[in-house]
Short mmCIF file of C-alpha atoms and ligand atoms in Angstrom, two decimals:
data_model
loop_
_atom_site.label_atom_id
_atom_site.label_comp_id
_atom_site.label_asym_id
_atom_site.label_seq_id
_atom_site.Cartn_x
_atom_site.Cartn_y
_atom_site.Cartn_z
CA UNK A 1 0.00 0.00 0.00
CA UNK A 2 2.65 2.69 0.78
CA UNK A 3 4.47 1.95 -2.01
CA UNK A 4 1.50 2.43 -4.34
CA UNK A 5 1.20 5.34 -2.48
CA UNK A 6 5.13 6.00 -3.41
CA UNK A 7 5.00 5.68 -7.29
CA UNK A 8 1.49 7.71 -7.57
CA UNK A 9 2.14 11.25 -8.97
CA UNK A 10 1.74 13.80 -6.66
CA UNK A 11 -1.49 15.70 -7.13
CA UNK A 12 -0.28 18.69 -8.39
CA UNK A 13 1.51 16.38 -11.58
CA UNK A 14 -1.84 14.41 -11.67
CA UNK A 15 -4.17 17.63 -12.57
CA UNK A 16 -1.45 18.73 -14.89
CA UNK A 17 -1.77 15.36 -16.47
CA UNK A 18 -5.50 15.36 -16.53
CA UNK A 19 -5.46 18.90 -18.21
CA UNK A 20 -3.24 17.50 -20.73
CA UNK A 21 -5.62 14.73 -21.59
CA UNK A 22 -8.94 16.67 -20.70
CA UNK A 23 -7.27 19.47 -23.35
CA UNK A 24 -7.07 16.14 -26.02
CA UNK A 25 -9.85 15.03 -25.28
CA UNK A 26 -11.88 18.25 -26.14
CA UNK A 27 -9.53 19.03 -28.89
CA UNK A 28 -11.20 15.24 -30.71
CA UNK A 29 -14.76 16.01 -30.09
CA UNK A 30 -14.06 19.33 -31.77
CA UNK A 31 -12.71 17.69 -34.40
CA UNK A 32 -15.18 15.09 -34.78
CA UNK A 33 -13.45 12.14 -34.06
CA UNK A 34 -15.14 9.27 -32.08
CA UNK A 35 -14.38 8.32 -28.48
CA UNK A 36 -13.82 5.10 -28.05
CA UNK A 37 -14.15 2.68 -24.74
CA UNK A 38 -10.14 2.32 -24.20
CA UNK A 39 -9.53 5.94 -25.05
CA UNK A 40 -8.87 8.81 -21.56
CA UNK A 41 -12.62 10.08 -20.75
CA UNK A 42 -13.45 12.86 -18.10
CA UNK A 43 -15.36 11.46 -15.10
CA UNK A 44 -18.75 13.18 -16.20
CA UNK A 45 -18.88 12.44 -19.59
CA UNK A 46 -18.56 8.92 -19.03
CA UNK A 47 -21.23 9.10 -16.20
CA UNK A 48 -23.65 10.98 -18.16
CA UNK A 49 -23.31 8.74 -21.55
CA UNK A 50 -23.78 5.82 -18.71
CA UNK A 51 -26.47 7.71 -17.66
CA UNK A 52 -28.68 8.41 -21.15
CA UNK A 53 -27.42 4.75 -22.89
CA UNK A 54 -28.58 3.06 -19.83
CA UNK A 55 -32.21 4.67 -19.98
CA UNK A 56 -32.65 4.59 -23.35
CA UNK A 57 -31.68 0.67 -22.99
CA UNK A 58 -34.41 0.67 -20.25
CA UNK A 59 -36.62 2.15 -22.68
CA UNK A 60 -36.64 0.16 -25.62
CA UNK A 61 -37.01 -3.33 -22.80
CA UNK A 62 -39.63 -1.25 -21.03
CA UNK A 63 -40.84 -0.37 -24.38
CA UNK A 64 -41.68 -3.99 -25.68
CA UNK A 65 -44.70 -4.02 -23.11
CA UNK A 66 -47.34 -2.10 -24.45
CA UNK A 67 -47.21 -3.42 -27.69
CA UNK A 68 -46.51 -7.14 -26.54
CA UNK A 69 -50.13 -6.74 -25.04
CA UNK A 70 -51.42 -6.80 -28.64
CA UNK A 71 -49.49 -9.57 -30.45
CA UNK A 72 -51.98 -11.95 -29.36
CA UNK A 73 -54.89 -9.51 -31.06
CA UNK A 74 -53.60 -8.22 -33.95
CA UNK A 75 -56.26 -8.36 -36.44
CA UNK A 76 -54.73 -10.11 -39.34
CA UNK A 77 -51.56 -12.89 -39.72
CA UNK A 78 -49.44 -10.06 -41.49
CA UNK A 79 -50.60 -7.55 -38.81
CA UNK A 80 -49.42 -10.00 -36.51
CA UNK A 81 -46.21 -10.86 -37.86
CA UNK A 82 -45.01 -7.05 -38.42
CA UNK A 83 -45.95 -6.71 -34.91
CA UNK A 84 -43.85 -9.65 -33.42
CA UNK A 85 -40.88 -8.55 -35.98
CA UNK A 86 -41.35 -5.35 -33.64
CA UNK A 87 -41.35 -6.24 -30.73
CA UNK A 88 -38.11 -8.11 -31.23
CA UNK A 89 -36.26 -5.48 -32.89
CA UNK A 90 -36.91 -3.47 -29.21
CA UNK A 91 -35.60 -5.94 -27.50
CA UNK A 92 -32.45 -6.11 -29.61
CA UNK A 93 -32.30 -2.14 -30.04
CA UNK A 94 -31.97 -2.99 -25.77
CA UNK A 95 -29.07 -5.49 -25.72
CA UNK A 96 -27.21 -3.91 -28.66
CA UNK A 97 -27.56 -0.47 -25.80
CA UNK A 98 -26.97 -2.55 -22.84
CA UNK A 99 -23.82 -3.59 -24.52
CA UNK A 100 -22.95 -0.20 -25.24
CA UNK A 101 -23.22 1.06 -22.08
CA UNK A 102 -21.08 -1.82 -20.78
CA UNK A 103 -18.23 -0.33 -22.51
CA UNK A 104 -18.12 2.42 -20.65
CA UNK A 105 -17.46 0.08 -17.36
CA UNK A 106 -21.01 -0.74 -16.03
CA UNK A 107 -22.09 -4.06 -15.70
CA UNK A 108 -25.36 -5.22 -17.28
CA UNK A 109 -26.71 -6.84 -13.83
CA UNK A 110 -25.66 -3.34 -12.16
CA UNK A 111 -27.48 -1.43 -14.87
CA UNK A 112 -30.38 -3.84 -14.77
CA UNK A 113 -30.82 -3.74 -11.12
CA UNK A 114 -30.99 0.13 -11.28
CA UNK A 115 -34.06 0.28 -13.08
CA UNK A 116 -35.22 -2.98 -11.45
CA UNK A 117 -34.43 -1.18 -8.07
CA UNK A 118 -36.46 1.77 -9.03
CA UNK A 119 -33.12 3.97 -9.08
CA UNK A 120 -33.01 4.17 -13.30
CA UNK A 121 -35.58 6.35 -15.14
CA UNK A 122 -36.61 5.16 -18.97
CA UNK A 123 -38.71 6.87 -21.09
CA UNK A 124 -42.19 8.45 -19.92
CA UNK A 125 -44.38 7.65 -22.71
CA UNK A 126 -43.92 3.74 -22.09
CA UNK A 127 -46.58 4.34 -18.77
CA UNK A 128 -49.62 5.16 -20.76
CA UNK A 129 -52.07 1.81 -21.99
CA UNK A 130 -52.39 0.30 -25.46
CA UNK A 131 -56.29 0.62 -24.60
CA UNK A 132 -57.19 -0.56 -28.31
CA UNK A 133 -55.68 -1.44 -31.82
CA UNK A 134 -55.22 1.94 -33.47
CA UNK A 135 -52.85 2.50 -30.53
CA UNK A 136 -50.60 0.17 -32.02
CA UNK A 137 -50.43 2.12 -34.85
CA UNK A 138 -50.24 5.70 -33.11
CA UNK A 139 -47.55 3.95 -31.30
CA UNK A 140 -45.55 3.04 -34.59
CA UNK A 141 -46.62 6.47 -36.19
CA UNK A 142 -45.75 8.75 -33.24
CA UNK A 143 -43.78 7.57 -30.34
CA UNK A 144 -41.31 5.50 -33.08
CA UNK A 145 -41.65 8.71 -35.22
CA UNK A 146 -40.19 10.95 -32.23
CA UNK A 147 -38.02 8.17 -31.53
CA UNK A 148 -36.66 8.94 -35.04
CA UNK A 149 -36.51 12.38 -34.38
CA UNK A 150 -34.73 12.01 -31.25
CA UNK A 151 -32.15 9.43 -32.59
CA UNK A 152 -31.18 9.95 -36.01
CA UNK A 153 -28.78 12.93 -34.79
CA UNK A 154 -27.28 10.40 -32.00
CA UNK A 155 -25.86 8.51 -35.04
CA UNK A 156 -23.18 11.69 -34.93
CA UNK A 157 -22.67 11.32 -31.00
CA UNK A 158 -19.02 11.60 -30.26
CA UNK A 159 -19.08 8.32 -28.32
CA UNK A 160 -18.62 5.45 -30.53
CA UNK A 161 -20.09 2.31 -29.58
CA UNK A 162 -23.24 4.68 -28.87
CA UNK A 163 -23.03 6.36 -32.44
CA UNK A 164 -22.75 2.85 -33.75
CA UNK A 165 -25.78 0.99 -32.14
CA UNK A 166 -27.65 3.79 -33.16
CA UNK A 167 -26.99 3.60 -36.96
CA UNK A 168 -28.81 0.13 -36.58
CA UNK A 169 -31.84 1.42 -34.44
CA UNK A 170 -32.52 3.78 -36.82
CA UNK A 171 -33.01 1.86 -39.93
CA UNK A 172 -35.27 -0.60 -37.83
CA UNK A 173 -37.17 2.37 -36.32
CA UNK A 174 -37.88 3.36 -39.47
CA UNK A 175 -39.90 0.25 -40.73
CA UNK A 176 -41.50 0.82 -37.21
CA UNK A 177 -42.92 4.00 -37.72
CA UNK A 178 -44.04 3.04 -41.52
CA UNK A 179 -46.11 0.04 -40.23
CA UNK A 180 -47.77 2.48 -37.76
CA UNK A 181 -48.73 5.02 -40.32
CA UNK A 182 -49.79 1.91 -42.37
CA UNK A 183 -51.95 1.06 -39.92
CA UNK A 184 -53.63 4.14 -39.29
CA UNK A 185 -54.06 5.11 -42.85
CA UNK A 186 -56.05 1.96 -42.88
CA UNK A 187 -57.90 2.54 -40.30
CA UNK A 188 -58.55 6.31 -41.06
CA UNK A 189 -59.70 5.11 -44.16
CA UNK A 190 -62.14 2.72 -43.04
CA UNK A 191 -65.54 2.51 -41.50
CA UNK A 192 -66.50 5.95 -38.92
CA UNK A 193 -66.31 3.29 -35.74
CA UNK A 194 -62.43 2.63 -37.23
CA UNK A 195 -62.08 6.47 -37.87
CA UNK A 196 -63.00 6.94 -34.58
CA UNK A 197 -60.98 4.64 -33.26
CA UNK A 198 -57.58 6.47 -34.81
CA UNK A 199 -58.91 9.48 -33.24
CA UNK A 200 -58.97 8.89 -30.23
CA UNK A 201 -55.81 7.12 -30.12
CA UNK A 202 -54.39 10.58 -31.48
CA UNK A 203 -55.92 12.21 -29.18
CA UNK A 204 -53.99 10.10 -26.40
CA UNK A 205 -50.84 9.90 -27.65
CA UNK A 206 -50.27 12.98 -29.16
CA UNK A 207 -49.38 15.03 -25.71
CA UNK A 208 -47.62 12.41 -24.09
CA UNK A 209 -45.09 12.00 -27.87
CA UNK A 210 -44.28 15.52 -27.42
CA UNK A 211 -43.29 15.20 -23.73
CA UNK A 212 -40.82 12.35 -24.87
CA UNK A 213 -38.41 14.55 -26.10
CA UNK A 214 -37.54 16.26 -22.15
CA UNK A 215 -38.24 18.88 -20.39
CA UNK A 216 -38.34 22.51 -22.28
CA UNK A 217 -34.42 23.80 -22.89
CA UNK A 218 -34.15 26.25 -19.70
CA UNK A 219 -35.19 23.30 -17.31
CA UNK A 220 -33.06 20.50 -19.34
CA UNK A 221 -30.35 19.53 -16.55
CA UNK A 222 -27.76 17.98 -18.91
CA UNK A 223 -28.52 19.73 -22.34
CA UNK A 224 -25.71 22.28 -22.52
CA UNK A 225 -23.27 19.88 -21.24
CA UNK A 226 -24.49 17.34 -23.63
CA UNK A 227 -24.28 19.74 -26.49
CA UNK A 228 -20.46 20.64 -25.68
CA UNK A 229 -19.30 17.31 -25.76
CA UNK A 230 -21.31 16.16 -28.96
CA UNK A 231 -23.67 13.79 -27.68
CA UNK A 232 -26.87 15.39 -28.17
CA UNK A 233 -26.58 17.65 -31.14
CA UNK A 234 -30.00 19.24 -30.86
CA UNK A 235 -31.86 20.62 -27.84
CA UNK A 236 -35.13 18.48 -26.62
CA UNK A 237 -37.26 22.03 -27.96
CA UNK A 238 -35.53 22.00 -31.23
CA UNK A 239 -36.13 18.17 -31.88
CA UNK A 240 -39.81 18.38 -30.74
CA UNK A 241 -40.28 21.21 -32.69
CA UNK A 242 -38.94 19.30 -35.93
CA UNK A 243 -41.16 16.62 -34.62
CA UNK A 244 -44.54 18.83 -34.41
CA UNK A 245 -43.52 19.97 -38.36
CA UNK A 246 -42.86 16.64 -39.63
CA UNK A 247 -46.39 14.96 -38.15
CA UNK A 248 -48.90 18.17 -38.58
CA UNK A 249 -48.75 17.20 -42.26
CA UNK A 250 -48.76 13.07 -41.85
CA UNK A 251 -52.06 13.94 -39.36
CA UNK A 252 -53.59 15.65 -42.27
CA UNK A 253 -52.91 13.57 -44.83
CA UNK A 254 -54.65 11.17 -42.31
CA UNK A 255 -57.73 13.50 -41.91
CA UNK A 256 -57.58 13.49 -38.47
CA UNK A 257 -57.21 16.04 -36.37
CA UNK A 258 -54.50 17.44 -33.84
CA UNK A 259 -55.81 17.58 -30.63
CA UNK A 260 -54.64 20.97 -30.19
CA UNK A 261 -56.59 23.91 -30.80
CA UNK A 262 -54.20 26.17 -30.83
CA UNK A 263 -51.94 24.33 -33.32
CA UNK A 264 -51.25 27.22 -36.10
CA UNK A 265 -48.70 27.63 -38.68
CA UNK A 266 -46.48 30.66 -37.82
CA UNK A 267 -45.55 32.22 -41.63
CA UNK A 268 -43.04 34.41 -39.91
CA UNK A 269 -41.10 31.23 -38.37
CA UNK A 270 -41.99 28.88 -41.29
CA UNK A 271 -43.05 26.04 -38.09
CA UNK A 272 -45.84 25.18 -36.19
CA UNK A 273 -46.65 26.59 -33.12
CA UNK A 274 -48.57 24.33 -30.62
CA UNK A 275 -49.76 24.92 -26.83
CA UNK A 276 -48.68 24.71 -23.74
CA UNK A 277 -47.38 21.23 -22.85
CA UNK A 278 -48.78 20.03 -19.38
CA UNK A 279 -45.63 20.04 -17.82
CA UNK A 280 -47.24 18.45 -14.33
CA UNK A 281 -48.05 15.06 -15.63
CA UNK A 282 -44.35 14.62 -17.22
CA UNK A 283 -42.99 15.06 -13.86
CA UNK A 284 -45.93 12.65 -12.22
CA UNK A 285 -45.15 10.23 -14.88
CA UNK A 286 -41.92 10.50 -14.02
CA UNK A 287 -41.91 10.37 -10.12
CA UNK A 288 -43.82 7.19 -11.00
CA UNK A 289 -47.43 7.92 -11.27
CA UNK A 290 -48.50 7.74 -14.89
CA UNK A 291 -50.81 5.58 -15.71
CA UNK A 292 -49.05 2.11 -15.66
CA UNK A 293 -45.61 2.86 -13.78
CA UNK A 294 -46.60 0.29 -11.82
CA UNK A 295 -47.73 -2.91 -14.14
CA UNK A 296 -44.76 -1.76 -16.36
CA UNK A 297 -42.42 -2.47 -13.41
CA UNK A 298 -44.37 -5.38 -11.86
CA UNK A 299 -43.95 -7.23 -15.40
CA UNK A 300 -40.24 -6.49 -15.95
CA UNK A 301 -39.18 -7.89 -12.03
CA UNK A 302 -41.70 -10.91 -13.15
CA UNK A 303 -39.69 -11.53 -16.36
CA UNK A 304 -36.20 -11.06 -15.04
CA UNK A 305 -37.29 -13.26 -11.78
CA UNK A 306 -38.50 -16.04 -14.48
CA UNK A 307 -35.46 -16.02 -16.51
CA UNK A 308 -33.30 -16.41 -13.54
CA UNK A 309 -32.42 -19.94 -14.66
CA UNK A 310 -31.75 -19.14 -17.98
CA UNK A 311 -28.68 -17.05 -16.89
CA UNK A 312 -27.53 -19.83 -14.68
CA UNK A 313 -27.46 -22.06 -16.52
CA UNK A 314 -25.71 -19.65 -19.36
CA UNK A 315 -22.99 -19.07 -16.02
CA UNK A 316 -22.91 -22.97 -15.67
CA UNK A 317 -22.26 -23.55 -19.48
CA UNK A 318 -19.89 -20.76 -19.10
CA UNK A 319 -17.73 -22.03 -16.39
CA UNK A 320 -17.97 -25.67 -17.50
CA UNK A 321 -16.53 -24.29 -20.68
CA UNK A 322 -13.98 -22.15 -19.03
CA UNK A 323 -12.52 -25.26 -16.84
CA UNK A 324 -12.67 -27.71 -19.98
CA UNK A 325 -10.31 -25.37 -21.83
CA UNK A 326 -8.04 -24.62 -18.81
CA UNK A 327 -7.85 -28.62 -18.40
CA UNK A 328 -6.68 -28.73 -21.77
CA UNK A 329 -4.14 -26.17 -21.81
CA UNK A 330 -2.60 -27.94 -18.98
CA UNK A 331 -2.54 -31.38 -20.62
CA UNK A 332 -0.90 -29.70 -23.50
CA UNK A 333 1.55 -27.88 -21.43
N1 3HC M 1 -38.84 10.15 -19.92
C1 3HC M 1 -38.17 9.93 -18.77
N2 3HC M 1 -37.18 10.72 -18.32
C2 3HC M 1 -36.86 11.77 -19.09
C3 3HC M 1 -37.49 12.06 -20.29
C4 3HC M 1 -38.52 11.21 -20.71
N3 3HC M 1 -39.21 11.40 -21.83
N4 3HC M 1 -36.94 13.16 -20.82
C5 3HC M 1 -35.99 13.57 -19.95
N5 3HC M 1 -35.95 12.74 -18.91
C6 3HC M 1 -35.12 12.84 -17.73
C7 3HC M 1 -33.65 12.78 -18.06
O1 3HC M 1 -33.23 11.45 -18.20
C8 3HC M 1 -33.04 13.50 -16.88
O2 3HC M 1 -33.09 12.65 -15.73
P1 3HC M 1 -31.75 12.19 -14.93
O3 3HC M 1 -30.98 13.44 -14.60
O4 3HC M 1 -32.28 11.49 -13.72
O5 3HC M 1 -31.00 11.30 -15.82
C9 3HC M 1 -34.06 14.59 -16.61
O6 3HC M 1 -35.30 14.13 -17.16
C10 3HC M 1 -33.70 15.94 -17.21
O7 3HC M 1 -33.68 15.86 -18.63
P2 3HC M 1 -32.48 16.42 -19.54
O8 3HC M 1 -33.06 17.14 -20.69
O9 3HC M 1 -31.50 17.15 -18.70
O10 3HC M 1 -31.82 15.03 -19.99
P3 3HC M 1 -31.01 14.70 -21.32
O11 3HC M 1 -30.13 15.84 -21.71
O12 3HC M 1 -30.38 13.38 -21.13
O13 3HC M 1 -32.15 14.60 -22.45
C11 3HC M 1 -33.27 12.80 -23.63
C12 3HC M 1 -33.19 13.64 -22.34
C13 3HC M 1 -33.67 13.73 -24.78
C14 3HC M 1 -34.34 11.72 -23.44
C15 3HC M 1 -31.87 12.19 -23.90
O14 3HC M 1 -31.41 11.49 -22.77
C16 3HC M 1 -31.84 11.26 -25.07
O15 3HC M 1 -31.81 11.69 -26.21
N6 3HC M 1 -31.80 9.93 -24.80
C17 3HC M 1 -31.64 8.91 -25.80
C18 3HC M 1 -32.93 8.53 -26.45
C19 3HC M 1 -33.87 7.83 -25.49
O16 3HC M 1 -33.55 7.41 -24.41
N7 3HC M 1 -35.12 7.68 -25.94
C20 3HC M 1 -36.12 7.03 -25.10
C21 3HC M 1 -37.17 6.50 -25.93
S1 3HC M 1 -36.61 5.02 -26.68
C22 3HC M 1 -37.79 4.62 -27.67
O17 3HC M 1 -38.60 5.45 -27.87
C23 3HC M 1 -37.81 3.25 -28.21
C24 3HC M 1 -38.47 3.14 -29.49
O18 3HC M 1 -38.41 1.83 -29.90
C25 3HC M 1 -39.88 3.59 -29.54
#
C-alpha cells in the first residue's frame, strides 16, 4: 500500500496530467473524431453517456410491453407478424444499448438492477395503456416517429459504440414507424367506428409523444453539457419542434385532427406553433405515477425473476466451458 502510495504522482503532476488529456480530449470532439471505450474520458462524460445509454436501454425493454399486449390480437396474420418482428427489434435495439453502455465500465446486472431497483428512469411515454388497436399504430406512427426524431442525430454522438448501435436502431425504427402510419391510414380510411378509433388514439398519444423529447431547454439539466461534448446535437425544444412539423402534415394527410386547438402555422417562423405542454403530468409520470408505472415495473421484475435460470445455466455452461479449456491447456503444457 505505501508503495502504491510512493509511485502515484503527486497531485499537483496528476491535474497537470489530466489537463493534458482533458485538453485532447476536447480538442477530438471538436474535431469530430469518435471516443472510443479504451480511449482517456473525463469522469462526467462517461457518467452521463452511462447515464442516457442506460435509460434509453431501459426504454426500448420497457418499451416492448405495451405493444406485446397486442401480439396476441392483432387483427390479421401479417398484422401480426409485423408486430412480433417489432417487438423483437426493441428488445435487440436494448441489448445492442446494454452492450454499449457496458463499454463504458457498467455491468449489465448493475445497470439492470438500477431500473429494477427503481433507481433508473426510462422513457415516460412507455406508462400510458395500449387501450385498443389503433394505438398500435399511433404507437408506430408517433412515439417510433419521435423516436426517429430524437435518434437519427445520435448517429453523430461523439461516443462510438453509442453512435454505432444507433446507426442500426434507426433503420429498424424506421420500418416501425411506416407500419404504424400503415396502420392508421387503414384505419382512417375505413368505416366511422375505425375512424374513430384512430382518433382517439391521437388524441392520447399525441401530448404524451411531445413530452418524450424532455423537459423545455431552460429546465433541461444535462442539455448544454451534452451539447459541448457532442452527444446530443439538438436541444429536446428544437427536436420536438422538428417533430410537431414533420407529423402536422402526416395527421392531415390522415384527416384526423390534432388535438390541439391552438396548433397554427407561424408564416413568420416557417413552423408550427402548438400549446402549452402540461408540464405536471411529465414530472408525475416521471416520479412514478402515470398511468401504468406500476404494471410496467411489476412485469419487468416478473420476467427477469423467471429467466433467472436461464442465466444460470448460461454461467454454468460458461464455467464448464472455461474449466474444460483450462484442463486442456494444462494437458498440452
Ligand atoms: N422520460 C423519462 N425521463 C426523461 C425524459 C422522458 N421522456 N426526458 C428527460 N428525462 C429525464 C432525463 O433522463 C433526466 O433525468 P436524470 O438526470 O435522472 O438522468 C431529466 O429528465 C432531465 O432531462 P435532460 O433534458 O436534462 O436530460 P437529457 O439531456 O439526457 O435529455 C433525452 C433527455 C432527450 C431523453 C436524452 O437522454 C436522449 O436523447 N436519450 C436517448 C434517447 C432515449 O432514451 N429515448 C427514449 C425512448 S426510446 C424509444 O422510444 C424506443 C423506441 O423503440 C420507440
Amino acid at each position: 500500500m505505501y508503495t502504491q502510495a510512493l509511485n502515484a504522482p503527486q497531485s499537483d503532476e496528476r491535474h497537470l496530467e489530466d489537463a493534458d488529456k482533458s485538453a485532447r480530449f476536447e480538442a477530438r470532439v471538436a474535431n469530430e473524431q469518435r471516443i472510443e471505450p479504451n480511449d482517456w474520458m473525463p469522469a462526467a462524460y462517461r457518467k452521463t453517456l452511462t447515464r442516457q445509454i442506460s435509460q434509453h436501454a431501459h426504454s426500448e425493454i420497457v418499451g416492448m410491453l405495451p405493444e406485446g399486449n397486442w401480439i396476441t390480437r392483432a387483427p390479421t396474420l401479417r398484422r401480426k407478424a409485423a408486430l412480433l418482428a417489432k417487438v423483437q427489434d426493441e428488445c435487440g435495439h436494448g441489448l445492442y444499448l446494454y452492450a454499449a453502455a457496458e463499454t463504458l465500465g457498467s455491468s449489465r446486472e448493475e445497470l439492470v438492477d438500477q431500473l429494477l431497483g427503481g433507481k433508473a428512469k426510462y422513457s415516460s411515454i412507455f406508462n400510458y395503456p395500449t387501450l385498443t388497436w389503433a394505438d398500435i399504430g399511433a404507437i408506430g406512427w408517433l412515439v417510433d416517429g419521435a423516436a426517429i426524431m430524437n435518434q437519427i442525430p445520435l448517429c453523430r454522438c461523439s461516443y462510438g459504440p453509442y453512435a454505432r448501435a444507433m446507426i442500426r436502431v434507426c433503420k429498424e425504427e424506421s420500418f416501425h414507424q411506416r407500419q404504424g402510419y400503415e396502420i392508421m391510414v387503414t384505419l382512417s380510411r375505413g368505416t366511422d367506428e375505425q375512424k374513430a378509433m384512430a382518433q382517439d388514439a391521437l388524441n392520447r398519444w399525441w401530448w404524451p409523444c411531445l413530452m418524450m423529447f424532455g423537459p423545455p431547454d431552460q429546465q433541461s439539466q444535462h442539455g448544454n453539457q451534452s451539447t459541448r461534448w457532442k452527444i446530443k446535437r439538438f436541444s429536446n425544444d428544437e427536436l420536438r419542434q422538428k417533430f410537431v412539423d414533420a407529423t402536422v402534415p402526416q395527421a392531415r394527410y390522415l384527416g384526423l385532427t390534432m388535438p390541439d386547438p391552438e396548433l397554427r402555422f407561424n408564416d413568420a417562423t416557417q413552423h408550427w406553433d402548438f400549446g402549452a405542454i402540461d408540464w405536471q403530468e411529465f414530472a408525475d409520470v416521471l416520479a412514478g405515477f402515470g398511468p401504468c408505472n406500476r404494471d410496467r415495473m411489476a412485469a419487468r421484475r416478473k420476467a427477469h425473476d423467471d429467466g433467472a435460470w436461464v442465466r444460470e445455466a448460461a454461467q454454468a455452461y460458461a464455467d464448464k466451458e472455461r474449466a474444460r479449456r483450462a484442463a486442456d491447456n494444462a494437458v498440452a503444457a
